[in-house]
Amino acid sequence: MNRKVGIIGVGMSKFGKRNDVTVRELSWEAVKEAFEDSGLTQRDVQLTVIGSTAYRGTEIYPAPPVSEYCDLIGKSPLRVEAACATGSSAIFTAVNTIASGLVDLALVIGVDKMTEVDTATSLAIGGRGGNYYWEFQMYGTTFPTYYALYATRHMALFGTKEEDMALAAVKAHKYASYNEKAHFRNRITVEDVLKSRVISWPIKLLDSSPISDGASAVILASEEKIRELKIDTPIWIRAIGYGSDTSYIAARGEWVGLNAAREAAYMAYKMSGYSPQDVEYATVHDCFTIAEIMAYEDLGFVEKGKGTSLLREGQTEKGGKIAVNLFGGLKAKGHPLGATGVAMAYEITKQLREEAGPVQHSFKKYVALSHNVGGTGHYAFVSIYSR
Amino acid sequence: MDGIPLIMKYTLPAEELYKPFWEGLKRGEILGTRCKKCGTLYFPPQKDCPKCMASDMEWMDIGKVGEVMTYSIVLQKPQGFENFSDYTIGIVRTEKGIDLMCWVIGTPKVGAKVFLTSDGQRVLCKVRS
Ligand SMILES: [Zn+2]
């Protein structure tokens, strides 16, 4: 990157079923908090990037109403979309705009309201999140089905069990219980997960992240701007790696990990000079429990097929070797698609600044990573941050 | 308050383009396309070969037997499939090395040998007992 870029303000709305607000008020909850956090105002913003998949909500072109409500007219609202990696693609867009020298300060808003349509409609929209013609139309794929195909293969090749996957859900709910902004704050057991309704075997209801509404916001600035503003706690974005894979899931050749995530991770490690061993804290894309296990492997925290061992040994818990998703993950914090990647940057900023309260991780080197997958590995962004 | 509904209904494009595929399915044949210039076999079928930039393709059977690579049983169905009973979606690798999505008939297992067939609308694979 030509210029160093840092995060100087973060905000996040309460995630959950938010029929008390429209997409506009919901966005403002996050944007207001990011302004207060940074001590800046709309006047400082040169570019607004809005990450939203929008399709499940009433506002299918959300950038204009959101930017109007947040008093950001004239700040070039630009909307980007990359399915569940939408938030990271919005950050990627803003970071590159700053790194290139075009602007010095940008606001990223991630938002989606997914509860405005019923579950069957939501499943149909998600099921089209691959290759419509050759998947959804002919076979009635759902989004959980795509990940279930990975889970079945992972189970067959590596002996991963439904009980192992359930551990990821138990961990997510445990940490979400400390997070006032999380969708679910109840604790669950392995038994609860195993007994929950089967959605697309082997994936059950409690293996799945919920359909959520939520917004998050980050303010990014160039190193020069950060000095000028005299901000002493920026969180530096050291690298953003990206990767992609086929839309037709059958064409991927193997179904035990995500090629897109491995490519993105490789690029991010190379760009930053850090290795998996340097990472002390990570947010991983646990839209389903199997996704968390594959993330450990794809990110190089453990070798392929051994992801469950980290869960069983508690190495990704608070105080573990690499703490993962201590805000509850997508699974329990919630997964409003556009907000998720931006909420990962929020979480990492809170952790690296040591503002994470009861779930504060203790850092030595202050190196953290976010892993945000779009679709079922159609895209992936892996970002590395340091203090 | 209920919002104004948005009802969308699509007409599938490229009906002529993929007609041989749909006709093949009715005969129980699963067809892909092969580039006459470089020999690349495509499934799903494609009109164009982006590898060598040619668009001269021939239709070709992708095989009759295969192996289950993975599968999932769909209980919670999406809009449009509510009236189907539970179905099993699988990924099968054919004898010609093509991987494709299908519905699995019978009790699947990763590694199970299957016969490829069709109900005229989609590819089915039957587990060999
Ligand atoms: Zn060719």
XYZ file of C-alpha atoms in Angstrom, chain A residues 55 58 60 118-121 123-124 128 131-142 144-146 148-154 156-157 197-203 248-255, chain B residues 3 6 8 10 12-15 18 21-22 25 31 43-45 67-82 87 89-93 99-103 110-111 121-124:
98
model
C -31.965 -7.390 -1.093
C -37.316 -2.528 1.805
C -32.895 -2.030 -2.111
C -39.907 -14.216 5.818
C -37.577 -17.182 6.316
C -38.564 -19.087 3.144
C -37.887 -15.970 1.050
C -33.601 -18.991 2.203
C -34.448 -18.597 -1.468
C -29.297 -18.061 -5.190
C -24.950 -20.205 -9.626
C -28.693 -19.610 -10.041
C -29.213 -21.516 -13.269
C -27.367 -24.734 -12.411
C -27.926 -24.839 -8.658
C -30.948 -23.082 -7.205
C -33.316 -23.471 -10.150
C -32.645 -27.187 -10.552
C -31.901 -28.397 -7.040
C -33.384 -25.949 -4.517
C -30.105 -25.235 -2.774
C -30.236 -23.122 0.384
C -27.008 -23.722 4.775
C -26.902 -26.514 2.172
C -23.736 -25.137 0.618
C -23.491 -28.555 4.795
C -21.780 -29.986 1.706
C -18.458 -28.870 3.201
C -19.403 -30.247 6.619
C -20.290 -33.717 5.282
C -17.030 -33.998 3.374
C -14.991 -32.708 6.338
C -15.990 -38.110 6.072
C -12.338 -37.238 5.488
C -34.061 -28.664 14.298
C -32.200 -29.984 11.245
C -32.031 -27.309 8.537
C -29.830 -29.011 5.947
C -28.187 -32.075 7.474
C -25.656 -32.078 9.108
C -26.344 -28.394 9.780
C -20.803 -23.335 -9.038
C -19.791 -25.137 -5.855
C -19.355 -28.526 -7.549
C -16.539 -27.093 -9.706
C -14.212 -26.438 -6.750
C -12.554 -29.842 -6.789
C -12.480 -30.281 -2.997
C -14.885 -29.434 -0.169
C -44.917 -3.070 2.991
C -42.498 -6.865 -4.596
C -40.721 -11.088 -8.956
C -38.221 -14.620 -13.869
C -34.998 -18.081 -17.811
C -32.796 -16.713 -20.566
C -30.852 -18.752 -23.105
C -33.543 -21.369 -23.636
C -29.052 -24.874 -23.595
C -28.945 -30.123 -22.412
C -32.648 -30.083 -21.490
C -32.080 -34.804 -19.666
C -24.529 -33.450 -21.506
C -20.009 -28.743 -17.045
C -22.273 -26.851 -16.587
C -22.228 -26.508 -20.377
C -18.910 -41.369 -6.888
C -20.536 -39.281 -4.147
C -18.084 -36.615 -2.986
C -20.444 -35.024 -0.463
C -24.148 -34.458 0.222
C -26.723 -32.726 2.418
C -30.359 -33.483 3.194
C -32.543 -30.387 2.864
C -35.319 -30.240 5.463
C -35.905 -26.484 5.644
C -36.832 -25.632 2.068
C -36.575 -22.331 0.255
C -39.448 -20.462 -1.352
C -40.368 -22.307 -4.540
C -39.558 -25.748 -3.094
C -41.995 -25.760 -0.133
C -34.440 -33.932 -0.849
C -28.366 -32.578 -2.739
C -25.085 -34.204 -3.650
C -21.882 -33.479 -5.501
C -20.852 -36.396 -7.680
C -17.609 -36.983 -9.599
C -17.961 -32.839 -10.760
C -21.623 -31.916 -10.744
C -24.524 -31.173 -8.463
C -27.488 -33.556 -8.399
C -30.234 -34.982 -6.250
C -19.269 -40.196 0.834
C -17.487 -42.516 -1.595
C -35.797 -31.718 -15.024
C -32.596 -32.303 -13.114
C -29.749 -34.738 -12.734
C -30.394 -37.558 -10.295
